[in-house]
PDB file of C-alpha atoms in Angstrom:
ATOM      1  CA  UNK Y   2      38.373  24.926 -29.670  1.00  0.00           C
ATOM      2  CA  UNK Y   3      35.919  22.031 -29.627  1.00  0.00           C
ATOM      3  CA  UNK Y   4      32.584  22.017 -27.805  1.00  0.00           C
ATOM      4  CA  UNK Y   5      31.434  18.581 -26.711  1.00  0.00           C
ATOM      5  CA  UNK Y   6      28.662  16.995 -24.717  1.00  0.00           C
ATOM      6  CA  UNK Y   7      29.953  14.135 -22.629  1.00  0.00           C
ATOM      7  CA  UNK Y   8      27.803  11.424 -21.051  1.00  0.00           C
ATOM      8  CA  UNK Y   9      28.790   9.559 -17.916  1.00  0.00           C
ATOM      9  CA  UNK Y  10      32.498   8.768 -17.746  1.00  0.00           C
ATOM     10  CA  UNK Y  11      33.923   9.768 -21.141  1.00  0.00           C
ATOM     11  CA  UNK Y  12      37.289   8.027 -20.849  1.00  0.00           C
ATOM     12  CA  UNK Y  13      40.024   8.792 -23.350  1.00  0.00           C
ATOM     13  CA  UNK Y  14      41.682  11.267 -20.977  1.00  0.00           C
ATOM     14  CA  UNK Y  15      38.539  13.319 -20.410  1.00  0.00           C
ATOM     15  CA  UNK Y  16      36.881  14.123 -17.081  1.00  0.00           C
ATOM     16  CA  UNK Y  17      34.901  11.454 -15.242  1.00  0.00           C
ATOM     17  CA  UNK Y  18      31.338  12.042 -14.121  1.00  0.00           C
ATOM     18  CA  UNK Y  19      29.538  10.243 -11.275  1.00  0.00           C
ATOM     19  CA  UNK Y  20      25.994  11.232 -10.291  1.00  0.00           C
ATOM     20  CA  UNK Y  21      24.777  10.274  -6.822  1.00  0.00           C
ATOM     21  CA  UNK Y  22      21.071  10.621  -6.000  1.00  0.00           C
ATOM     22  CA  UNK Y  23      19.803  10.893  -2.450  1.00  0.00           C
ATOM     23  CA  UNK Y  24      18.374   7.504  -1.403  1.00  0.00           C
ATOM     24  CA  UNK Y  25      14.653   6.860  -1.315  1.00  0.00           C
ATOM     25  CA  UNK Y  26      11.820   7.623  -3.701  1.00  0.00           C
ATOM     26  CA  UNK Y  27      10.787  11.149  -4.659  1.00  0.00           C
ATOM     27  CA  UNK Y  28       7.186  12.169  -5.205  1.00  0.00           C
ATOM     28  CA  UNK Y  29       5.777  13.894  -8.306  1.00  0.00           C
ATOM     29  CA  UNK Y  30       6.269  17.626  -7.926  1.00  0.00           C
ATOM     30  CA  UNK Y  31       8.865  16.970  -5.224  1.00  0.00           C
ATOM     31  CA  UNK Y  32      12.549  17.817  -5.085  1.00  0.00           C
ATOM     32  CA  UNK Y  33      15.185  15.426  -6.400  1.00  0.00           C
ATOM     33  CA  UNK Y  34      18.483  16.059  -4.643  1.00  0.00           C
ATOM     34  CA  UNK Y  35      21.982  14.729  -5.076  1.00  0.00           C
ATOM     35  CA  UNK Y  36      25.357  15.676  -6.422  1.00  0.00           C
ATOM     36  CA  UNK Y  37      27.431  15.292  -9.546  1.00  0.00           C
ATOM     37  CA  UNK Y  38      31.021  14.365  -8.764  1.00  0.00           C
ATOM     38  CA  UNK Y  39      33.593  15.379 -11.354  1.00  0.00           C
ATOM     39  CA  UNK Y  40      37.225  14.389 -11.616  1.00  0.00           C
ATOM     40  CA  UNK Y  41      39.406  16.147 -14.165  1.00  0.00           C
ATOM     41  CA  UNK Y  42      41.139  14.247 -16.935  1.00  0.00           C
ATOM     42  CA  UNK Y  43      44.682  14.420 -18.227  1.00  0.00           C
ATOM     43  CA  UNK Y  44      44.272  18.088 -19.159  1.00  0.00           C
ATOM     44  CA  UNK Y  45      42.184  21.050 -18.012  1.00  0.00           C
ATOM     45  CA  UNK Y  46      38.674  21.592 -19.396  1.00  0.00           C
ATOM     46  CA  UNK Y  47      36.336  24.567 -19.297  1.00  0.00           C
ATOM     47  CA  UNK Y  48      32.975  23.234 -18.145  1.00  0.00           C
ATOM     48  CA  UNK Y  49      30.288  25.287 -19.850  1.00  0.00           C
ATOM     49  CA  UNK Y  50      27.314  23.411 -18.400  1.00  0.00           C
ATOM     50  CA  UNK Y  51      26.402  20.477 -16.175  1.00  0.00           C
ATOM     51  CA  UNK Y  52      22.900  19.243 -16.958  1.00  0.00           C
ATOM     52  CA  UNK Y  53      20.507  16.525 -15.840  1.00  0.00           C
ATOM     53  CA  UNK Y  54      17.954  14.959 -18.145  1.00  0.00           C
ATOM     54  CA  UNK Y  55      14.996  12.897 -16.934  1.00  0.00           C
ATOM     55  CA  UNK Y  56      14.283   9.907 -19.156  1.00  0.00           C
ATOM     56  CA  UNK Y  57      11.411   7.394 -19.198  1.00  0.00           C
ATOM     57  CA  UNK Y  58      11.090   4.044 -20.915  1.00  0.00           C
ATOM     58  CA  UNK Y  59       7.892   4.246 -22.958  1.00  0.00           C
ATOM     59  CA  UNK Y  60       6.180   1.460 -24.881  1.00  0.00           C
ATOM     60  CA  UNK Y  61       6.619   1.837 -28.604  1.00  0.00           C
ATOM     61  CA  UNK Y  62       4.154  -0.824 -29.747  1.00  0.00           C
ATOM     62  CA  UNK Y  63       6.888  -2.874 -31.419  1.00  0.00           C
ATOM     63  CA  UNK Y  64       9.669  -3.572 -28.945  1.00  0.00           C
ATOM     64  CA  UNK Y  65       8.751  -4.942 -25.534  1.00  0.00           C
ATOM     65  CA  UNK Y  66      11.623  -2.969 -24.015  1.00  0.00           C
ATOM     66  CA  UNK Y  67      10.268   0.348 -25.282  1.00  0.00           C
ATOM     67  CA  UNK Y  68      12.242   3.458 -26.111  1.00  0.00           C
ATOM     68  CA  UNK Y  69      13.863   6.090 -23.905  1.00  0.00           C
ATOM     69  CA  UNK Y  70      11.981   9.393 -24.026  1.00  0.00           C
ATOM     70  CA  UNK Y  71      13.524  12.494 -22.381  1.00  0.00           C
ATOM     71  CA  UNK Y  72      10.838  14.526 -20.605  1.00  0.00           C
ATOM     72  CA  UNK Y  73      12.646  17.207 -18.593  1.00  0.00           C
ATOM     73  CA  UNK Y  74      16.077  18.838 -18.494  1.00  0.00           C
ATOM     74  CA  UNK Y  75      17.805  20.961 -15.856  1.00  0.00           C
ATOM     75  CA  UNK Y  76      20.993  23.013 -16.066  1.00  0.00           C
ATOM     76  CA  UNK Y  77      22.554  22.663 -12.593  1.00  0.00           C
ATOM     77  CA  UNK Y  78      25.984  24.245 -12.972  1.00  0.00           C
ATOM     78  CA  UNK Y  79      28.822  25.292 -15.217  1.00  0.00           C
ATOM     79  CA  UNK Y  80      31.027  28.241 -15.959  1.00  0.00           C
ATOM     80  CA  UNK Y  81      34.152  26.907 -14.274  1.00  0.00           C
ATOM     81  CA  UNK Y  82      37.493  25.364 -15.182  1.00  0.00           C
ATOM     82  CA  UNK Y  83      38.149  21.772 -14.174  1.00  0.00           C
ATOM     83  CA  UNK Y  84      41.871  21.280 -13.728  1.00  0.00           C
ATOM     84  CA  UNK Y  85      43.898  18.185 -14.472  1.00  0.00           C
ATOM     85  CA  UNK Y  86      42.869  15.519 -11.949  1.00  0.00           C
ATOM     86  CA  UNK Y  87      40.835  18.053  -9.948  1.00  0.00           C
ATOM     87  CA  UNK Y  88      37.867  16.740  -7.935  1.00  0.00           C
ATOM     88  CA  UNK Y  89      34.782  18.944  -7.812  1.00  0.00           C
ATOM     89  CA  UNK Y  90      31.226  18.343  -6.586  1.00  0.00           C
ATOM     90  CA  UNK Y  91      28.136  20.025  -8.052  1.00  0.00           C
ATOM     91  CA  UNK Y  92      25.166  19.666  -5.666  1.00  0.00           C
ATOM     92  CA  UNK Y  93      21.645  19.972  -7.027  1.00  0.00           C
ATOM     93  CA  UNK Y  94      18.003  20.105  -6.060  1.00  0.00           C
ATOM     94  CA  UNK Y  95      15.529  20.022  -8.947  1.00  0.00           C
ATOM     95  CA  UNK Y  96      11.740  19.796  -9.004  1.00  0.00           C
ATOM     96  CA  UNK Y  97      10.176  16.793 -10.734  1.00  0.00           C
ATOM     97  CA  UNK Y  98       7.300  17.456 -13.152  1.00  0.00           C
ATOM     98  CA  UNK Y  99       3.920  16.867 -11.520  1.00  0.00           C
ATOM     99  CA  UNK Y 100       3.072  14.218 -14.135  1.00  0.00           C
ATOM    100  CA  UNK Y 101       6.176  12.145 -13.377  1.00  0.00           C
ATOM    101  CA  UNK Y 102       5.043   8.484 -13.268  1.00  0.00           C
ATOM    102  CA  UNK Y 103       5.337   6.434 -10.113  1.00  0.00           C
ATOM    103  CA  UNK Y 104       7.747   3.506 -10.098  1.00  0.00           C
ATOM    104  CA  UNK Y 105       6.651   1.824  -6.867  1.00  0.00           C
ATOM    105  CA  UNK Y 106       3.506   1.238  -4.827  1.00  0.00           C
ATOM    106  CA  UNK Y 107       3.552   0.182  -1.163  1.00  0.00           C
ATOM    107  CA  UNK Y 108       7.163  -0.894  -1.525  1.00  0.00           C
ATOM    108  CA  UNK Y 109       6.463  -2.946  -4.662  1.00  0.00           C
ATOM    109  CA  UNK Y 110       8.453  -2.039  -7.754  1.00  0.00           C
ATOM    110  CA  UNK Y 111       6.386  -1.533 -10.890  1.00  0.00           C
ATOM    111  CA  UNK Y 112       7.422  -2.262 -14.450  1.00  0.00           C
ATOM    112  CA  UNK Y 113       8.144   1.436 -14.960  1.00  0.00           C
ATOM    113  CA  UNK Y 114      11.701   2.560 -15.554  1.00  0.00           C
ATOM    114  CA  UNK Y 115      12.818   6.149 -15.081  1.00  0.00           C
ATOM    115  CA  UNK Y 116      16.367   7.432 -15.028  1.00  0.00           C
ATOM    116  CA  UNK Y 117      18.587  10.474 -14.762  1.00  0.00           C
ATOM    117  CA  UNK Y 118      21.123  11.137 -17.492  1.00  0.00           C
ATOM    118  CA  UNK Y 119      24.012  13.486 -16.722  1.00  0.00           C
ATOM    119  CA  UNK Y 120      25.600  15.606 -19.427  1.00  0.00           C
ATOM    120  CA  UNK Y 121      28.783  17.631 -19.247  1.00  0.00           C
ATOM    121  CA  UNK Y 122      29.353  20.305 -21.892  1.00  0.00           C
ATOM    122  CA  UNK Y 123      33.024  21.278 -22.092  1.00  0.00           C
ATOM    123  CA  UNK Y 124      35.335  23.356 -24.245  1.00  0.00           C
ATOM    124  CA  UNK Y 125      38.978  22.561 -24.752  1.00  0.00           C
ATOM    125  CA  UNK Y 126      38.213  18.890 -25.432  1.00  0.00           C
ATOM    126  CA  UNK Y 127      40.521  17.255 -27.921  1.00  0.00           C
ATOM    127  CA  UNK Y 128      39.205  15.352 -30.869  1.00  0.00           C
ATOM    128  CA  UNK Y 129      38.917  11.572 -30.258  1.00  0.00           C
ATOM    129  CA  UNK Y 130      41.997   9.585 -31.175  1.00  0.00           C
ATOM    130  CA  UNK Y 131      42.273   5.997 -32.295  1.00  0.00           C
ATOM    131  CA  UNK Y 132      42.790   4.783 -28.739  1.00  0.00           C
ATOM    132  CA  UNK Y 133      39.779   6.588 -27.306  1.00  0.00           C
ATOM    133  CA  UNK Y 134      36.704   4.673 -26.298  1.00  0.00           C
ATOM    134  CA  UNK Y 135      34.103   4.750 -29.076  1.00  0.00           C
ATOM    135  CA  UNK Y 136      31.119   6.895 -28.275  1.00  0.00           C
ATOM    136  CA  UNK Y 137      32.852   8.615 -25.368  1.00  0.00           C
ATOM    137  CA  UNK Y 138      31.674  12.008 -26.649  1.00  0.00           C
ATOM    138  CA  UNK Y 139      28.747  13.035 -28.766  1.00  0.00           C
ATOM    139  CA  UNK Y 140      30.794  15.172 -31.123  1.00  0.00           C
ATOM    140  CA  UNK Y 141      30.738  18.946 -31.751  1.00  0.00           C
ATOM    141  CA  UNK Y 142      27.426  20.533 -30.825  1.00  0.00           C
ATOM    142  CA  UNK Y 143      26.826  21.997 -34.248  1.00  0.00           C
ATOM    143  CA  UNK Y 144      23.164  21.065 -34.668  1.00  0.00           C
ATOM    144  CA  UNK Y 145      20.220  23.443 -35.109  1.00  0.00           C
ATOM    145  CA  UNK Y 146      19.231  25.923 -32.425  1.00  0.00           C
ATOM    146  CA  UNK Y 147      16.987  24.409 -29.775  1.00  0.00           C
ATOM    147  CA  UNK Y 148      13.277  25.138 -29.679  1.00  0.00           C
ATOM    148  CA  UNK Y 149      12.225  28.144 -27.597  1.00  0.00           C
ATOM    149  CA  UNK Y 150      12.085  27.368 -23.897  1.00  0.00           C
ATOM    150  CA  UNK Y 151      14.473  24.426 -24.062  1.00  0.00           C
ATOM    151  CA  UNK Y 152      18.035  24.427 -22.813  1.00  0.00           C
ATOM    152  CA  UNK Y 153      20.706  24.011 -25.505  1.00  0.00           C
ATOM    153  CA  UNK Y 154      21.388  20.352 -26.082  1.00  0.00           C
ATOM    154  CA  UNK Y 155      17.888  19.139 -25.127  1.00  0.00           C
ATOM    155  CA  UNK Y 156      16.826  16.399 -27.502  1.00  0.00           C
ATOM    156  CA  UNK Y 157      13.151  15.397 -27.145  1.00  0.00           C
ATOM    157  CA  UNK Y 158      13.431  12.533 -29.625  1.00  0.00           C
ATOM    158  CA  UNK Y 159      13.182   8.971 -28.310  1.00  0.00           C
ATOM    159  CA  UNK Y 160      16.395   7.073 -27.759  1.00  0.00           C
ATOM    160  CA  UNK Y 161      16.384   3.427 -28.935  1.00  0.00           C
ATOM    161  CA  UNK Y 162      18.493   2.429 -25.902  1.00  0.00           C
ATOM    162  CA  UNK Y 163      16.405   2.936 -22.729  1.00  0.00           C
ATOM    163  CA  UNK Y 164      19.384   2.401 -20.411  1.00  0.00           C
ATOM    164  CA  UNK Y 165      22.026   4.613 -22.046  1.00  0.00           C
ATOM    165  CA  UNK Y 166      23.988   6.272 -19.239  1.00  0.00           C
ATOM    166  CA  UNK Y 167      21.061   6.371 -16.784  1.00  0.00           C
ATOM    167  CA  UNK Y 168      20.993   6.458 -13.001  1.00  0.00           C
ATOM    168  CA  UNK Y 169      17.734   4.792 -11.832  1.00  0.00           C
ATOM    169  CA  UNK Y 170      15.112   7.172 -10.439  1.00  0.00           C
ATOM    170  CA  UNK Y 171      12.533   5.958  -7.923  1.00  0.00           C
ATOM    171  CA  UNK Y 172       9.222   7.819  -7.624  1.00  0.00           C
ATOM    172  CA  UNK Y 173       6.542   7.078  -5.040  1.00  0.00           C
ATOM    173  CA  UNK Y 174       2.869   8.097  -5.136  1.00  0.00           C
ATOM    174  CA  UNK Y 175       1.413  11.293  -3.746  1.00  0.00           C
ATOM    175  CA  UNK Y 176      -0.910  10.887  -0.715  1.00  0.00           C
ATOM    176  CA  UNK Y 177      -4.057  11.319  -2.829  1.00  0.00           C
ATOM    177  CA  UNK Y 178      -2.800   8.780  -5.384  1.00  0.00           C
ATOM    178  CA  UNK Y 179      -2.008   6.351  -2.591  1.00  0.00           C
ATOM    179  CA  UNK Y 180      -5.447   6.855  -1.050  1.00  0.00           C
ATOM    180  CA  UNK Y 181      -7.249   6.197  -4.332  1.00  0.00           C
ATOM    181  CA  UNK Y 182      -5.194   3.095  -5.109  1.00  0.00           C
ATOM    182  CA  UNK Y 183      -5.758   1.857  -1.563  1.00  0.00           C
ATOM    183  CA  UNK Y 184      -9.512   2.271  -2.045  1.00  0.00           C
ATOM    184  CA  UNK Y 185      -9.401   0.204  -5.239  1.00  0.00           C
ATOM    185  CA  UNK Y 186      -7.541  -2.505  -3.356  1.00  0.00           C
ATOM    186  CA  UNK Y 187     -10.043  -2.554  -0.477  1.00  0.00           C
ATOM    187  CA  UNK Y 188     -12.900  -2.846  -2.971  1.00  0.00           C
ATOM    188  CA  UNK Y 189     -11.362  -5.999  -4.430  1.00  0.00           C
ATOM    189  CA  UNK Y 190      -9.470  -4.693  -7.466  1.00  0.00           C
ATOM    190  CA  UNK Y 191      -6.051  -6.168  -8.187  1.00  0.00           C
ATOM    191  CA  UNK Y 192      -2.965  -4.675  -9.783  1.00  0.00           C
ATOM    192  CA  UNK Y 193      -2.403  -6.249 -13.197  1.00  0.00           C
ATOM    193  CA  UNK Y 194       0.066  -3.939 -14.929  1.00  0.00           C
ATOM    194  CA  UNK Y 195       1.627  -0.501 -14.941  1.00  0.00           C
ATOM    195  CA  UNK Y 196       3.281   0.993 -17.984  1.00  0.00           C
ATOM    196  CA  UNK Y 197       3.891   4.179 -19.941  1.00  0.00           C
ATOM    197  CA  UNK Y 198       2.047   4.874 -23.179  1.00  0.00           C
ATOM    198  CA  UNK Y 199       2.842   7.375 -25.923  1.00  0.00           C
ATOM    199  CA  UNK Y 200       0.237  10.059 -26.593  1.00  0.00           C
ATOM    200  CA  UNK Y 201      -1.892  12.589 -24.767  1.00  0.00           C
ATOM    201  CA  UNK Y 202      -5.420  12.053 -23.483  1.00  0.00           C
ATOM    202  CA  UNK Y 203      -7.768  14.457 -25.225  1.00  0.00           C
ATOM    203  CA  UNK Y 204      -9.644  17.078 -23.241  1.00  0.00           C
ATOM    204  CA  UNK Y 205      -7.101  17.150 -20.418  1.00  0.00           C
ATOM    205  CA  UNK Y 206      -4.242  19.461 -19.567  1.00  0.00           C
ATOM    206  CA  UNK Y 207      -1.665  16.699 -19.978  1.00  0.00           C
ATOM    207  CA  UNK Y 208       1.808  18.140 -20.573  1.00  0.00           C
ATOM    208  CA  UNK Y 209       4.140  15.160 -20.985  1.00  0.00           C
ATOM    209  CA  UNK Y 210       4.251  13.277 -24.311  1.00  0.00           C
ATOM    210  CA  UNK Y 211       3.272  10.041 -22.519  1.00  0.00           C
ATOM    211  CA  UNK Y 212       1.042   8.963 -19.650  1.00  0.00           C
ATOM    212  CA  UNK Y 213       1.052   6.153 -17.120  1.00  0.00           C
ATOM    213  CA  UNK Y 214      -1.635   3.475 -17.248  1.00  0.00           C
ATOM    214  CA  UNK Y 215      -2.251   1.296 -14.209  1.00  0.00           C
ATOM    215  CA  UNK Y 216      -4.236  -1.800 -15.179  1.00  0.00           C
ATOM    216  CA  UNK Y 217      -6.566  -3.204 -12.511  1.00  0.00           C
ATOM    217  CA  UNK Y 218      -8.454  -6.478 -12.493  1.00  0.00           C
ATOM    218  CA  UNK Y 219     -12.113  -5.761 -11.632  1.00  0.00           C
ATOM    219  CA  UNK Y 220     -13.743  -6.287  -8.283  1.00  0.00           C
ATOM    220  CA  UNK Y 221     -16.023  -9.361  -8.141  1.00  0.00           C
ATOM    221  CA  UNK Y 222     -19.114  -7.169  -8.492  1.00  0.00           C
ATOM    222  CA  UNK Y 223     -17.945  -5.996 -11.933  1.00  0.00           C
ATOM    223  CA  UNK Y 224     -16.123  -9.109 -13.162  1.00  0.00           C
ATOM    224  CA  UNK Y 225     -18.930 -10.040 -15.567  1.00  0.00           C
ATOM    225  CA  UNK Y 226     -19.131  -6.522 -17.034  1.00  0.00           C
ATOM    226  CA  UNK Y 227     -15.524  -5.467 -17.638  1.00  0.00           C
ATOM    227  CA  UNK Y 228     -12.220  -7.301 -17.747  1.00  0.00           C
ATOM    228  CA  UNK Y 229      -9.962  -4.422 -16.792  1.00  0.00           C
ATOM    229  CA  UNK Y 230     -10.086  -0.900 -15.418  1.00  0.00           C
ATOM    230  CA  UNK Y 231      -7.236   1.322 -16.583  1.00  0.00           C
ATOM    231  CA  UNK Y 232      -6.320   4.176 -14.256  1.00  0.00           C
ATOM    232  CA  UNK Y 233      -4.307   7.283 -15.152  1.00  0.00           C
ATOM    233  CA  UNK Y 234      -3.318  10.129 -12.844  1.00  0.00           C
ATOM    234  CA  UNK Y 235      -2.717  13.486 -14.547  1.00  0.00           C
ATOM    235  CA  UNK Y 236      -1.314  15.559 -11.711  1.00  0.00           C
ATOM    236  CA  UNK Y 237      -0.811  19.327 -11.511  1.00  0.00           C
ATOM    237  CA  UNK Y 238      -0.056  21.801  -8.706  1.00  0.00           C
ATOM    238  CA  UNK Y 239      -3.733  22.245  -7.789  1.00  0.00           C
ATOM    239  CA  UNK Y 240      -4.713  18.566  -7.756  1.00  0.00           C
ATOM    240  CA  UNK Y 241      -5.132  15.883 -10.362  1.00  0.00           C
ATOM    241  CA  UNK Y 242      -7.419  14.408 -12.962  1.00  0.00           C
ATOM    242  CA  UNK Y 243      -8.236  10.751 -12.422  1.00  0.00           C
ATOM    243  CA  UNK Y 244      -8.945   9.139 -15.792  1.00  0.00           C
ATOM    244  CA  UNK Y 245     -10.678   5.759 -15.777  1.00  0.00           C
ATOM    245  CA  UNK Y 246     -11.150   3.511 -18.772  1.00  0.00           C
ATOM    246  CA  UNK Y 247     -13.247   0.355 -18.906  1.00  0.00           C
ATOM    247  CA  UNK Y 248     -11.588  -2.243 -21.100  1.00  0.00           C
ATOM    248  CA  UNK Y 249     -13.877  -5.017 -22.256  1.00  0.00           C
ATOM    249  CA  UNK Y 250     -11.043  -7.175 -23.606  1.00  0.00           C
ATOM    250  CA  UNK Y 251      -8.442  -6.769 -20.868  1.00  0.00           C
ATOM    251  CA  UNK Y 252      -4.756  -6.178 -21.614  1.00  0.00           C
ATOM    252  CA  UNK Y 253      -5.260  -3.091 -23.731  1.00  0.00           C
ATOM    253  CA  UNK Y 254      -1.564  -2.392 -24.189  1.00  0.00           C
ATOM    254  CA  UNK Y 255      -1.057  -3.440 -27.751  1.00  0.00           C
ATOM    255  CA  UNK Y 256      -0.172   0.081 -28.872  1.00  0.00           C
ATOM    256  CA  UNK Y 257      -1.266  -0.766 -32.422  1.00  0.00           C
ATOM    257  CA  UNK Y 258      -4.010   1.826 -32.714  1.00  0.00           C
ATOM    258  CA  UNK Y 259      -6.782  -0.770 -32.275  1.00  0.00           C
ATOM    259  CA  UNK Y 260      -9.216   0.873 -29.865  1.00  0.00           C
ATOM    260  CA  UNK Y 261     -12.158  -1.507 -30.263  1.00  0.00           C
ATOM    261  CA  UNK Y 262     -11.948  -2.860 -26.737  1.00  0.00           C
ATOM    262  CA  UNK Y 263     -11.896   0.474 -24.942  1.00  0.00           C
ATOM    263  CA  UNK Y 264     -15.549   1.051 -24.201  1.00  0.00           C
ATOM    264  CA  UNK Y 265     -15.636   4.042 -21.894  1.00  0.00           C
ATOM    265  CA  UNK Y 266     -13.360   6.789 -20.667  1.00  0.00           C
ATOM    266  CA  UNK Y 267     -14.246   9.156 -17.821  1.00  0.00           C
ATOM    267  CA  UNK Y 268     -12.434  11.857 -15.868  1.00  0.00           C
ATOM    268  CA  UNK Y 269     -12.792  12.928 -12.253  1.00  0.00           C
ATOM    269  CA  UNK Y 270     -10.998  15.786 -10.485  1.00  0.00           C
ATOM    270  CA  UNK Y 271      -9.624  15.686  -6.943  1.00  0.00           C
ATOM    271  CA  UNK Y 272      -7.487  17.979  -4.813  1.00  0.00           C
ATOM    272  CA  UNK Y 273      -4.213  17.020  -3.192  1.00  0.00           C
ATOM    273  CA  UNK Y 274      -5.610  17.516   0.310  1.00  0.00           C
ATOM    274  CA  UNK Y 275      -9.149  16.226  -0.229  1.00  0.00           C
ATOM    275  CA  UNK Y 276     -10.525  14.210   2.673  1.00  0.00           C
ATOM    276  CA  UNK Y 277     -13.161  11.841   1.301  1.00  0.00           C
ATOM    277  CA  UNK Y 278     -14.569   8.392   1.835  1.00  0.00           C
ATOM    278  CA  UNK Y 279     -12.335   7.149  -0.937  1.00  0.00           C
ATOM    279  CA  UNK Y 280     -13.835   3.667  -1.128  1.00  0.00           C
ATOM    280  CA  UNK Y 281     -17.316   5.117  -1.661  1.00  0.00           C
ATOM    281  CA  UNK Y 282     -15.915   7.690  -4.085  1.00  0.00           C
ATOM    282  CA  UNK Y 283     -14.049   5.148  -6.193  1.00  0.00           C
ATOM    283  CA  UNK Y 284     -16.998   2.753  -6.230  1.00  0.00           C
ATOM    284  CA  UNK Y 285     -19.195   5.579  -7.495  1.00  0.00           C
ATOM    285  CA  UNK Y 286     -16.686   6.431 -10.217  1.00  0.00           C
ATOM    286  CA  UNK Y 287     -16.586   2.879 -11.528  1.00  0.00           C
ATOM    287  CA  UNK Y 288     -20.361   2.475 -11.326  1.00  0.00           C
ATOM    288  CA  UNK Y 289     -20.859   5.691 -13.299  1.00  0.00           C
ATOM    289  CA  UNK Y 290     -18.263   4.611 -15.868  1.00  0.00           C
ATOM    290  CA  UNK Y 291     -19.758   1.161 -16.425  1.00  0.00           C
ATOM    291  CA  UNK Y 292     -23.402   2.257 -16.395  1.00  0.00           C
ATOM    292  CA  UNK Y 293     -22.685   5.097 -18.802  1.00  0.00           C
ATOM    293  CA  UNK Y 294     -21.033   2.669 -21.192  1.00  0.00           C
ATOM    294  CA  UNK Y 295     -23.895   0.225 -21.009  1.00  0.00           C
ATOM    295  CA  UNK Y 296     -26.475   2.969 -21.521  1.00  0.00           C
ATOM    296  CA  UNK Y 297     -24.825   4.858 -24.377  1.00  0.00           C
ATOM    297  CA  UNK Y 298     -22.194   2.584 -25.914  1.00  0.00           C
ATOM    298  CA  UNK Y 299     -18.591   3.220 -26.830  1.00  0.00           C
ATOM    299  CA  UNK Y 300     -19.288   6.507 -28.679  1.00  0.00           C
ATOM    300  CA  UNK Y 301     -20.047   8.153 -25.337  1.00  0.00           C
ATOM    301  CA  UNK Y 302     -16.458   7.847 -24.142  1.00  0.00           C
ATOM    302  CA  UNK Y 303     -14.954  11.013 -22.717  1.00  0.00           C
ATOM    303  CA  UNK Y 304     -12.215  12.204 -25.085  1.00  0.00           C
ATOM    304  CA  UNK Y 305     -13.327   9.525 -27.562  1.00  0.00           C
ATOM    305  CA  UNK Y 306     -10.418   7.926 -29.353  1.00  0.00           C
ATOM    306  CA  UNK Y 307      -8.700   6.954 -26.128  1.00  0.00           C
ATOM    307  CA  UNK Y 308      -5.057   6.988 -25.207  1.00  0.00           C
ATOM    308  CA  UNK Y 309      -4.233   4.148 -27.611  1.00  0.00           C
ATOM    309  CA  UNK Y 310      -5.773   5.679 -30.700  1.00  0.00           C
ATOM    310  CA  UNK Y 311      -4.164   8.047 -33.175  1.00  0.00           C
ATOM    311  CA  UNK Y 312      -7.541   9.621 -33.907  1.00  0.00           C
ATOM    312  CA  UNK Y 313      -9.353  12.455 -32.098  1.00  0.00           C
ATOM    313  CA  UNK Y 314      -8.415  12.978 -28.496  1.00  0.00           C
ATOM    314  CA  UNK Y 315      -4.706  12.309 -28.914  1.00  0.00           C
ATOM    315  CA  UNK Y 316      -2.153  15.093 -28.969  1.00  0.00           C
TER     316      UNK Y 316
END
């Protein structure tokens, strides 16, 4: 008996797998729904587990395309026999991590790519033959036991191919995130970039191995003092930390460990249902950030070391 993990449509006489996500973006902490449609192959298989893995493309500092980093895994079914040619549907509803990055703002797609990878673990699979499609199965699952708390088969290591067997996942902002970004826009800040960076921001409760940075061009009133404001939302069930960084150089996405241009880093906490004058709030945040930097210099940065550095403050 052979135990295999199959991705997508394995071919070679094995079962086919088609994952269909409900249309429209999901929000962080929200429920992703859909169904996995299976069709049996040329022989019966015992399906031990059907699993979904969330994957993000994260900058690696070397390749502009980044690497695929799994950040959550869900077992959604299994324990049944899939007969020859049999069609079966496995519906699912899974909760996204609160720190899931957003992929769109006000209908505009960002340069952030998330996806869902479907895995089918079966027994009774035959060994690949010469005519089988290469790479149709990942081979016997004979590796080491998974770390505590992880489902069997979860592999947290980056994948060099960010698009391997992925169904695109769209994520929209939470109301508080949307309100804060809208306030930046009304104050004259512009969206420059949005990407995912490896590393954890020190002094926060960040859980994922990467974080999203939204680069904003400064409002006219700050254009002669900073070249870019970098915004990160670290969301949790009770609210979120808003991390702001003043970048004197602009860009700030080299990923090479050079932190010389990151002059200040500050954190502010908000609730999901807070009702505030967000324009006044955001303006106060930026003023505090910039004035603190000018008064005390770069060594005063909150969580000094910054999200780009491999020194203190990075998990």
